[in-house]
Coordinates of C-alpha atoms in Angstrom, one line a residue:
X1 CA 7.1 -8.2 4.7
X2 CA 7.1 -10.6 1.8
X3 CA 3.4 -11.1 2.0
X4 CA 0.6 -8.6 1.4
X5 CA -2.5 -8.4 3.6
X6 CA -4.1 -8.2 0.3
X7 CA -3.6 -11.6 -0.1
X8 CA -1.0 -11.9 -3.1
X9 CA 3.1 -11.7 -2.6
X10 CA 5.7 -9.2 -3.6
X11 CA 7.6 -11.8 -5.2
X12 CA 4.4 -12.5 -7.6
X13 CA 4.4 -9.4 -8.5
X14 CA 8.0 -9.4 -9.7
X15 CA 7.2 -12.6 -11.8
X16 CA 4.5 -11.0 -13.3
X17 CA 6.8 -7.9 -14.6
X18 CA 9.5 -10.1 -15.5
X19 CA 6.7 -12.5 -17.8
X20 CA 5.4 -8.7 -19.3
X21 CA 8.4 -6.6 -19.4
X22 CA 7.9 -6.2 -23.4
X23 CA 4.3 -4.9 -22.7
X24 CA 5.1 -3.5 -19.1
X25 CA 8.4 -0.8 -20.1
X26 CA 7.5 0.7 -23.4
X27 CA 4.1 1.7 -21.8
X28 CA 6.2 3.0 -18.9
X29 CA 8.4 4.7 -21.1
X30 CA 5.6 6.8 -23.1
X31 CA 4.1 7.7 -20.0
X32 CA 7.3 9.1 -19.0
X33 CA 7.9 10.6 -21.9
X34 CA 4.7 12.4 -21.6
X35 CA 4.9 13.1 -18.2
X36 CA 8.1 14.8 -19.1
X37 CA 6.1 16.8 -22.0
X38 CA 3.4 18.1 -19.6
X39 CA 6.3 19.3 -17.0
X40 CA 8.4 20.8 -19.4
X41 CA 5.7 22.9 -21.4
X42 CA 3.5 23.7 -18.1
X43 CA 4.6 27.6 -17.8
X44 CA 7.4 28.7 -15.8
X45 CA 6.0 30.6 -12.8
X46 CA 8.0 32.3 -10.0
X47 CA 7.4 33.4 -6.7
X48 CA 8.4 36.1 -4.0
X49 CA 8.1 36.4 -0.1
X50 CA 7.7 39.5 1.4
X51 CA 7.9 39.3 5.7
X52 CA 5.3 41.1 7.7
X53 CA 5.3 41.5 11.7
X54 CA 1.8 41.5 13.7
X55 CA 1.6 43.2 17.0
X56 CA -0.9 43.2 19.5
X57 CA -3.8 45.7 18.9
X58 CA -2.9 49.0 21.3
X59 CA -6.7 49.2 21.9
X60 CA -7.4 46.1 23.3
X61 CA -5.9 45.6 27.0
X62 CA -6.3 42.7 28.8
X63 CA -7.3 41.9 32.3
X64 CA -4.1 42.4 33.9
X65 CA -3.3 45.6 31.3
X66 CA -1.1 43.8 29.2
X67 CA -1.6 44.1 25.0
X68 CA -3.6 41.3 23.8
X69 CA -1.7 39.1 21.8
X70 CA -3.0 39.0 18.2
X71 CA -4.9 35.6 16.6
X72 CA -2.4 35.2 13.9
X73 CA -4.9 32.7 12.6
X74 CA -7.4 35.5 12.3
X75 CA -4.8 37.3 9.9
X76 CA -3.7 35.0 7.5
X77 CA -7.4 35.0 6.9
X78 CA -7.5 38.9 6.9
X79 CA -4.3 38.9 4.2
X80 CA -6.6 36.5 2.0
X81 CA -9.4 38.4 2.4
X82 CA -11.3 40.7 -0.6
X83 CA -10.4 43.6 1.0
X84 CA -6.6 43.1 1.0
X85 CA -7.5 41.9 -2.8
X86 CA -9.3 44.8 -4.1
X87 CA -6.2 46.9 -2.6
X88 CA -4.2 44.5 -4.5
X89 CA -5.7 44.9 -8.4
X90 CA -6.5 48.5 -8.0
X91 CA -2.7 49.3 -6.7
X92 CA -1.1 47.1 -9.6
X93 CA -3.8 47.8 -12.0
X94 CA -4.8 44.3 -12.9
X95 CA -7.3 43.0 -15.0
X96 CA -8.3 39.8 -12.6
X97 CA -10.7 39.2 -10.0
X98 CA -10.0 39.0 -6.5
X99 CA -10.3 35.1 -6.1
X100 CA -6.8 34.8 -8.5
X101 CA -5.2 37.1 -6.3
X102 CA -6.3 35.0 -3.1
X103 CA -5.0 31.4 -5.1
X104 CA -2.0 33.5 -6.0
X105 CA -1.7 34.0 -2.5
X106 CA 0.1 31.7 0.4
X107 CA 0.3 33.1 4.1
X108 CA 3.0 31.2 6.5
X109 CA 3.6 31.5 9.9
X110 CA 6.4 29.4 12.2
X111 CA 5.1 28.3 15.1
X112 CA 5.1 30.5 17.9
X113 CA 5.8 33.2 15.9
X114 CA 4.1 36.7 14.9
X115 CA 5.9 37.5 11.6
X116 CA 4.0 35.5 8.5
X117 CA 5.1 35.3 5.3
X118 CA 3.2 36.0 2.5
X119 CA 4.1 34.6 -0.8
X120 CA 2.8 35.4 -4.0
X121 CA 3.3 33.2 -7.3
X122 CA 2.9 34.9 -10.9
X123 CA 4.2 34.2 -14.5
X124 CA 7.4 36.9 -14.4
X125 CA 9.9 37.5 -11.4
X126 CA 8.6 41.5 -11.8
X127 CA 5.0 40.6 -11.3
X128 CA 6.1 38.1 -8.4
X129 CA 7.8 40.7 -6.3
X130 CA 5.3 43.3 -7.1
X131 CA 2.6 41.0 -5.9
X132 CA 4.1 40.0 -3.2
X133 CA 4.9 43.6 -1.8
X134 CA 1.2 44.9 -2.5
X135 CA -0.2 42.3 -0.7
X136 CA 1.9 42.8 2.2
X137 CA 1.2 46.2 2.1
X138 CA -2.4 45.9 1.5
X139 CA -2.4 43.8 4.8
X140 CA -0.8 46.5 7.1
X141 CA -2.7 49.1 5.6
X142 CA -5.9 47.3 6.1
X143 CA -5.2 46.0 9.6
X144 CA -4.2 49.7 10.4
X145 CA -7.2 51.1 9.0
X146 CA -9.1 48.4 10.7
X147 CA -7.4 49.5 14.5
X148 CA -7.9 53.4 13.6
X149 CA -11.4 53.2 12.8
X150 CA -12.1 51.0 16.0
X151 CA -10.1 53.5 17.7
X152 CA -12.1 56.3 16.7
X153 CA -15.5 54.4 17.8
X154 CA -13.8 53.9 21.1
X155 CA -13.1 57.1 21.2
X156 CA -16.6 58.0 20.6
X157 CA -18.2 55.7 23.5
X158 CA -16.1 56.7 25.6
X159 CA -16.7 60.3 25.3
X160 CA -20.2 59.5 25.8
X161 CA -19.5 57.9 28.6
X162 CA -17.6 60.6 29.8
X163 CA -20.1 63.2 29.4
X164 CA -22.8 60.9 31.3
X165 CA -20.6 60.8 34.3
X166 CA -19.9 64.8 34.6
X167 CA -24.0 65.1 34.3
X168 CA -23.8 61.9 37.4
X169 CA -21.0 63.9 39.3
X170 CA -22.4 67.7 38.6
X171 CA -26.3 66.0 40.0
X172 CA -24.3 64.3 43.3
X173 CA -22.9 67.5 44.0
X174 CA -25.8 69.3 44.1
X175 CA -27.7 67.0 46.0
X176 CA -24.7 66.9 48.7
X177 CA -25.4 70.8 48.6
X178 CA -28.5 71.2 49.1
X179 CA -28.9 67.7 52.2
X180 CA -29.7 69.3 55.9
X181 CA -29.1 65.9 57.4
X182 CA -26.2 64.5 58.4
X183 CA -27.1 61.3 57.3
X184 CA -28.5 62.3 53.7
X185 CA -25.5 64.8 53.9
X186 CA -22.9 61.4 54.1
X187 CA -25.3 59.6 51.6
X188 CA -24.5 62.4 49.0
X189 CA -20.9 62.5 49.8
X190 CA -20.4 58.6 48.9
X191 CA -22.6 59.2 45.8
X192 CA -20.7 61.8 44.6
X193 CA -17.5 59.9 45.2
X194 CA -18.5 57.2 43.4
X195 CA -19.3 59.3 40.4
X196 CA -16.2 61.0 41.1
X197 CA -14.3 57.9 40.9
X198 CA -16.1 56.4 37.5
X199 CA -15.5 59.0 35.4
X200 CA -11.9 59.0 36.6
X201 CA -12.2 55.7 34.8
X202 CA -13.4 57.1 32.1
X203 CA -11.0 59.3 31.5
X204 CA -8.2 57.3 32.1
X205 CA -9.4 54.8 29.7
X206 CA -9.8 57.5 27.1
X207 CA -6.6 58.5 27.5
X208 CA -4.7 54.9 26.9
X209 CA -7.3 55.2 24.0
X210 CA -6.1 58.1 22.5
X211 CA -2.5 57.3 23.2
X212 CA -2.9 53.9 21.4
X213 CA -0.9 54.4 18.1
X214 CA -2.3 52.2 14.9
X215 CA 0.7 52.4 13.3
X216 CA 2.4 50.1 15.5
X217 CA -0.4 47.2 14.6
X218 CA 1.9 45.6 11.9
X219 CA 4.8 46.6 9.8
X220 CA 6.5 45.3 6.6
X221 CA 9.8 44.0 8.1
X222 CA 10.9 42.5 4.5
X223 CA 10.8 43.8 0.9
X224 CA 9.8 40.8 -1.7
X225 CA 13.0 40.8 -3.9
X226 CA 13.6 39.8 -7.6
X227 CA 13.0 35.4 -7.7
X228 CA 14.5 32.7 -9.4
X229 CA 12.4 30.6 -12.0
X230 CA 11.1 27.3 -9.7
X231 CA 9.9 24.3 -10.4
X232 CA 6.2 24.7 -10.1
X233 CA 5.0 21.9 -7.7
X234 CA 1.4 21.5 -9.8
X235 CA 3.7 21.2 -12.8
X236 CA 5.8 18.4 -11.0
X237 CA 2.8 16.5 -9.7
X238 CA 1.3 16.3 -13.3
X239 CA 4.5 15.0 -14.7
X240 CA 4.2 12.4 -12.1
X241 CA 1.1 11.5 -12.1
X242 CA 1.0 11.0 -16.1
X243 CA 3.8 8.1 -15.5
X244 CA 2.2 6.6 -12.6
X245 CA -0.8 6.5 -14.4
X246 CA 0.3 4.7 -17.4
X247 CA 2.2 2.3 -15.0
X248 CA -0.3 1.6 -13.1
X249 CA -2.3 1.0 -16.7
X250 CA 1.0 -1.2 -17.8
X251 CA 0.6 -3.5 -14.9
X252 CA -3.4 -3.6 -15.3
X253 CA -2.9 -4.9 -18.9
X254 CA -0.1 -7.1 -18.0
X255 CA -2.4 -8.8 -15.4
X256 CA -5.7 -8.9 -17.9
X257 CA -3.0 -10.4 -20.2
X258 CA -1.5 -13.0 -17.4
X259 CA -5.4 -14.1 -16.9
X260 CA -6.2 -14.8 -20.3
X261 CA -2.9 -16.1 -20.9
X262 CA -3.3 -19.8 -18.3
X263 CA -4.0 -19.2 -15.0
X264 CA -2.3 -16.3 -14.2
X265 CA 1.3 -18.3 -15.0
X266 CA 1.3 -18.0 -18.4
X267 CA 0.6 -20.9 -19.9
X268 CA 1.5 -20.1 -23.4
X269 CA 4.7 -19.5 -22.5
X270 CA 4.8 -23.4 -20.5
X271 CA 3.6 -24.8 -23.4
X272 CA 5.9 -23.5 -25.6
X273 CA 8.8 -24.8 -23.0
X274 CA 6.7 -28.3 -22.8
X275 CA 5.4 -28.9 -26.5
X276 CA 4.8 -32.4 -26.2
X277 CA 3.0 -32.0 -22.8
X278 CA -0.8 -32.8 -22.0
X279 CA -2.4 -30.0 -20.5
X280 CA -4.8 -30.6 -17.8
X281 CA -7.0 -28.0 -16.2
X282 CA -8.8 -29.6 -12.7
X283 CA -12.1 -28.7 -12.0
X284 CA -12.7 -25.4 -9.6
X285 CA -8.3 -24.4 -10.6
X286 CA -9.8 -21.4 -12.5
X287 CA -11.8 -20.0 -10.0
X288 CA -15.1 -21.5 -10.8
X289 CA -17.0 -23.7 -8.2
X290 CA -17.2 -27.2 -8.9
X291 CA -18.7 -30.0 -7.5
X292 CA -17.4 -33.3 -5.7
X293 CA -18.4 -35.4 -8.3
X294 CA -16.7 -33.5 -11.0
X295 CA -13.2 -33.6 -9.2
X296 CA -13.5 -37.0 -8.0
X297 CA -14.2 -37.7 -12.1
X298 CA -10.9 -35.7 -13.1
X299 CA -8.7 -37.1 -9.8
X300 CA -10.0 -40.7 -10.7
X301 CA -8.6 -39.9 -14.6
X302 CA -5.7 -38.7 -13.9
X303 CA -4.9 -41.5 -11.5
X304 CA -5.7 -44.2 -13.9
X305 CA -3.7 -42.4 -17.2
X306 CA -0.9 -41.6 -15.0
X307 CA 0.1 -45.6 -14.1
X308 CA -1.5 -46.9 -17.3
X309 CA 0.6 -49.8 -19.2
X310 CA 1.6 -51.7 -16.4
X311 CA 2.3 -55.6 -17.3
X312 CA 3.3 -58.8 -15.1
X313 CA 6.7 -58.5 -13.9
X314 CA 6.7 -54.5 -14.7
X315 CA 5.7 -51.5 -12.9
X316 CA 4.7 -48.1 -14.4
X317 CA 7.4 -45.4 -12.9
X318 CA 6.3 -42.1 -12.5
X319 CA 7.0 -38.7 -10.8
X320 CA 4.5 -36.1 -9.5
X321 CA 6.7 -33.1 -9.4
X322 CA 5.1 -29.6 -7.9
X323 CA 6.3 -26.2 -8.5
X324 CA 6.5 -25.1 -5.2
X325 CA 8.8 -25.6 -2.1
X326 CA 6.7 -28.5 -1.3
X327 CA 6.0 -31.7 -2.8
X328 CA 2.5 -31.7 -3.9
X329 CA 1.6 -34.3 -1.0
X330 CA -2.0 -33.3 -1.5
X331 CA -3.0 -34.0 -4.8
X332 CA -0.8 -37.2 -4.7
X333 CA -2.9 -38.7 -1.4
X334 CA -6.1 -37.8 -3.6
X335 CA -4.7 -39.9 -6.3
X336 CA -3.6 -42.7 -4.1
X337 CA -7.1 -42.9 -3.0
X338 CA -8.4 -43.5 -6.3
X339 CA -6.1 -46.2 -7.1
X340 CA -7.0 -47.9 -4.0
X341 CA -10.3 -47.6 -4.7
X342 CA -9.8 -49.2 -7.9
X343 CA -8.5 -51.8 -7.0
X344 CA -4.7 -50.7 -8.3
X345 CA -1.3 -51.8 -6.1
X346 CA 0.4 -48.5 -6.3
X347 CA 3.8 -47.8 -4.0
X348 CA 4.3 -43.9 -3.3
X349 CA 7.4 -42.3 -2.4
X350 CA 7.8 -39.2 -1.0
X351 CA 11.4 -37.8 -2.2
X352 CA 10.8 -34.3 -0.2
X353 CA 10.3 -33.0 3.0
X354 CA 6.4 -31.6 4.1
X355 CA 4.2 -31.0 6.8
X356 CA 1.7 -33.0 6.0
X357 CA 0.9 -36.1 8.4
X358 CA 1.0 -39.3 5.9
X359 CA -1.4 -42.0 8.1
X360 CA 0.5 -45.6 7.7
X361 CA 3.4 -44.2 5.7
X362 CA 6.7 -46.4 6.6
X363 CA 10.0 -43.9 7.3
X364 CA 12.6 -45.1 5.7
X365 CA 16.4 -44.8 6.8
X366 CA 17.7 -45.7 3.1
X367 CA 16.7 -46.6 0.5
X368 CA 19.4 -49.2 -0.3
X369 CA 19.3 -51.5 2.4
X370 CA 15.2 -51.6 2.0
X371 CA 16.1 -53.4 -1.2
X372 CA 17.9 -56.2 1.1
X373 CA 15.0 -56.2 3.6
X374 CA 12.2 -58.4 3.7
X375 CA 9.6 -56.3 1.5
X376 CA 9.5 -52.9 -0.1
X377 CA 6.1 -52.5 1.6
X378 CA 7.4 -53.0 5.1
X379 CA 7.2 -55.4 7.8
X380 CA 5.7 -58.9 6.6
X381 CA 1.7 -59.0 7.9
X382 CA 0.9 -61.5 10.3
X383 CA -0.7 -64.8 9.8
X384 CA -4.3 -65.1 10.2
X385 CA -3.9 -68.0 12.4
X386 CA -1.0 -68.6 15.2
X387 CA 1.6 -70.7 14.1
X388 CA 0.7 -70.4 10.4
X389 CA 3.1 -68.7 7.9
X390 CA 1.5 -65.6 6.6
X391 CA 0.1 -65.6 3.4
X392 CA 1.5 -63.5 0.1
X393 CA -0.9 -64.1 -2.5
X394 CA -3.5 -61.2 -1.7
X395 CA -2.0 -57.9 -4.2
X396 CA -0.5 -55.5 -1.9
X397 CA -2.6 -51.8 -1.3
X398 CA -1.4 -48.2 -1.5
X399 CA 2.0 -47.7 0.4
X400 CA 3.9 -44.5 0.9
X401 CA 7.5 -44.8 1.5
X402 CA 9.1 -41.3 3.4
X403 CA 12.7 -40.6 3.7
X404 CA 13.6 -40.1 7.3
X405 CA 16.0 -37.6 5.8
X406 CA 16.5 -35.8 2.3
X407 CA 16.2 -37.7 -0.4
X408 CA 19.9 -37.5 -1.0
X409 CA 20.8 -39.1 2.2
X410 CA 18.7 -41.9 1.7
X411 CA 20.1 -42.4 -1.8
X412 CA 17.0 -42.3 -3.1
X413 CA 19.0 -40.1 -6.6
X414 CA 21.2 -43.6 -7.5
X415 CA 19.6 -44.5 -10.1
X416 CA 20.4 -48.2 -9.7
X417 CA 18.4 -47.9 -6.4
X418 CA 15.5 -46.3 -8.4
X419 CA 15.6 -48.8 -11.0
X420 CA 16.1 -51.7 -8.8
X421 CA 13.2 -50.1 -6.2
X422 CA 10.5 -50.3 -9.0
X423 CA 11.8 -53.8 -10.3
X424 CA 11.1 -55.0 -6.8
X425 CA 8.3 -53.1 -6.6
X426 CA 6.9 -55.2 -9.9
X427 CA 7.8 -58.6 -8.5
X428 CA 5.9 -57.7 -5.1
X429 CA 3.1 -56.9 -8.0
X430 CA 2.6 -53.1 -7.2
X431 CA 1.7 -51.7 -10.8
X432 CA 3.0 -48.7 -10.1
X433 CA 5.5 -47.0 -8.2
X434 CA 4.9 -42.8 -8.1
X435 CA 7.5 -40.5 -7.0
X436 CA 6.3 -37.0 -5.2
X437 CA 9.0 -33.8 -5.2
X438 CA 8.9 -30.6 -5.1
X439 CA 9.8 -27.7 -7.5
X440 CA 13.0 -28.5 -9.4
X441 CA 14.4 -25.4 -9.3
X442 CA 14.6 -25.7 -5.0
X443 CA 16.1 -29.5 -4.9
X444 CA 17.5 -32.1 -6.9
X445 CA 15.5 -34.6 -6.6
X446 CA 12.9 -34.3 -9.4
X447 CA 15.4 -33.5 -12.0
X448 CA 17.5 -36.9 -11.3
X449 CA 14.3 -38.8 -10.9
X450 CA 12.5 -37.3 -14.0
X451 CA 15.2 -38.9 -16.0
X452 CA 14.7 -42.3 -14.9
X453 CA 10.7 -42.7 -14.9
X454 CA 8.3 -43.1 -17.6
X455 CA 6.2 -40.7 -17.0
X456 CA 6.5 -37.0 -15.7
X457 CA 3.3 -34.7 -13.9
X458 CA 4.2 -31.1 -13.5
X459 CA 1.7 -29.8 -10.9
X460 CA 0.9 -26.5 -11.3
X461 CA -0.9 -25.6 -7.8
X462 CA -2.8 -22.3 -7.1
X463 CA -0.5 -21.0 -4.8
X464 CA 2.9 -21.7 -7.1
X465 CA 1.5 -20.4 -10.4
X466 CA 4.1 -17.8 -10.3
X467 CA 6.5 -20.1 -10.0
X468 CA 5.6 -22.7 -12.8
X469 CA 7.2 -21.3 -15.2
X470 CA 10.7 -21.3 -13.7
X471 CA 9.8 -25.0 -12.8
X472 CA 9.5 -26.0 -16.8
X473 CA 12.5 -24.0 -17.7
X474 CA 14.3 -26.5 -14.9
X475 CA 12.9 -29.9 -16.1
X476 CA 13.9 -28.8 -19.8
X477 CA 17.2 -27.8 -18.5
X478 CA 18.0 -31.3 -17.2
X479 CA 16.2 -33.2 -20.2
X480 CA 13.3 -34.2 -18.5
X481 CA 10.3 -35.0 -20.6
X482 CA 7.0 -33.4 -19.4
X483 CA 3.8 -35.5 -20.0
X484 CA 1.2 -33.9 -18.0
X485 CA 0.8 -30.3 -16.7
X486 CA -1.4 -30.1 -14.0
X487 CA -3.0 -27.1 -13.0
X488 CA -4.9 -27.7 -9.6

């Protein structure tokens, strides 16, 4: 996309570094230069990876008498754990408290895999292995430890239970002893055989129990071995967050500067392009509201200045040239409704292509043979009354003329046809005639034009203020002399 949603455009934002690049790279180059500083003298710190297998728990058994598998969730949290981290300092004899060995630590496991890796940064490859191993080792011991001692209170249940159920089986037996009818006889039989059959159980249970082996919980399947110096990622980040930092500060000053520095298009630099220029800042172009009566003030101004010094037989020639792709149709119809309110003949000509529906403009198919043609403000009126010959003497209104091409095909850039268009246009007493193009730098027309006209508006529009700029640099470039900069 060329256009943010944020409602500026990629393209302004490569003016705006071009326009600042003298404030814009030094800053970037300190902050990378410092950047560079805080990686480089951030301590090297190195960091080994010792493997460790899980298995399932021998005394847990499942429904179907399967090993449970284990939650290796549940152990990365056990490796972290203070128990695995007072194992840690008291084996290696360190002077830290358990919470550095846990942010020291990193457990990883692949997916659908019981072996984790435990990793285990410090400032020397020796203390990197060493950590790594005692952590690993901590681990097993401590998931052993933790399966042997649940053993043992299994163990201890189940002997209980065990016990119970002789007492149950030793009390049905004597009760099937001691019954004289058949039926309490057969009652006591299935009693005993259903105390019979629980301490079976029982002792069957006791047995998986005591052949469940602790040892086989877990096992150290890889030795941490002697690491490389790396690149520590904190280190990396800082680095790169110091330049971004004083980039993003770079382009922040380069914009506060852009502001102060004309509407966000630098206008210093326009006026030193356009010296001899009037600069002329509309009402509500920076921002600000303003009301109706204020612009209509400044439109009815500029209107007036712009085809001042008209005399009898001679028409002021001027060009309202945008910086934009578009000829700045807008501002020129609010100008041609000034001048028709004031009473001023004024004959516009569109030398550009735009959107914009002009009401009562007359297309025309070139520009030479409307010289031949009847009137330069179109077809002749019709009399008042039948029969009559229309009458010339009222002073003509506000005409636009539009290309029904480019401007170049209609041969609108001869300057004979220019210079003979606003001759005619004085002897059909139009006071002025005013020429509307777009950006010099996209077509030729406003550059060929400028040089023939008296007078020259660059209009700076709020959409194109990135732009201005290049448009000055193109009006100087074909000797085109600036009298008004407009900034809408």
């Amino acid at each position: 996309m060329s256009e943010l949603e944020t409602g500026f455009r990629l393209g302004e934002v490569a003016d705006l570094v071009r326009r600042r690049v003298l404030v814009i790279v030094p800053v970037a180059l300190v902050g990378a230069l410092i950047g560079f500083l805080a990686f480089t003298s951030a301590p090297t710190t190195y960091s080994a990876t010792a493997r460790v297998e899980v298995s399932a728990d021998p005394t847990e058994v499942g429904g179907n008498g399967a090993p449970v598998p284990p939650v290796m969730e549940t152990e990365k949290d056990l490796v972290k754990s203070d128990a695995v981290a007072s194992s840690v300092v008291s084996k290696l004899r360190l002077d830290v408290e358990n919470r550095s060995i846990r942010q020291r630590t990193t457990v990883a496991v692949a997916d659908k895999s019981n072996v984790m890796q435990i990793t285990f940064e410090a400032g020397t490859a020796k203390e990197s292995q060493d950590g790594a191993n005692a952590v690993a080792a901590a681990y097993v011991d401590s998931r052993k430890a933790g399966i042997a001692s649940k053993r043992t209170s299994q163990l201890k249940s189940l002997d209980a239970e065990i016990k119970s159920n002789s007492e149950a089986v030793q009390s049905a037996q004597a009760a099937a002893n001691a019954a004289k009818d058949p039926n309490d006889k057969a009652q006591a039989q299935a009693t005993l055989a259903q105390a019979n059959q629980t301490r079976t159980l029982a002792l069957q249970k006791r047995a998986a129990v005591v052949a469940a082996d602790p040892s086989t919980a877990a096992n150290v399947t890889q030795l941490a071995s002697t690491p490389a110096a790396a690149t520590s990622k904190k280190a990396l980040a800082k680095g790169v967050g110091i330049f971004g930092v004083f980039v993003l500060g770079a382009l922040a000053a380069a914009w506060l500067l852009d502001r102060r520095d004309g509407l966000g298009g630098g206008r210093r630099r326009i006026e030193a392009l356009l010296p001899s220029a009037n600069f002329r800042i509309m009402p509500g172009s920076e921002g600000h509201s303003a009301s109706a009566a204020e612009v209509d003030t400044a439109i009815d101004r500029l209107a007036v200045e712009l085809v001042a010094g008209a005399s009898p037989g001679r028409a002021t020639s001027v060009l309202i040239i945008g910086a934009g792709l578009e000829p700045p149709v807008v501002l020129a119809e609010e100008l041609a409704s000034s001048l028709a309110f004031a009473g001023i003949p004024a004959l516009f000509v569109l030398a550009g292509s735009t959107d914009r529906n002009l009401r009562g403009a007359q297309i025309v198919g070139s520009f030479a043979d409307l010289l031949t043609g009847p009137s330069v403000a179109g077809p002749a009126s019709l009399p008042e009354v039948a029969g009559h010959a229309a009458t010339t003497t009222t002073a003509p209104g506000v005409t636009w003329l539009c290309p029904r091409g480019s401007a170049e095909a209609s041969g609108l850039l001869r300057r004979a046809v220019v210079e003979s268009l606003v001759t005619r246009a004085a002897r059909e007493r139009f006071e002025a005639v005013v020429f509307v193009a777009p950006s010099p730098s996209r077509t030729a027309a406003g550059p060929a034009l400028g040089q023939w006209v008296e007078r020259t508006a660059l209009v700076v529009a709020a959409d194109n203020r990135s732009q201005a700029e290049a448009a000055a640099a193109a009006l100087v470039s074909a000797d085109v002399r600036v009298t008004e900069v407009v900034w809408t």
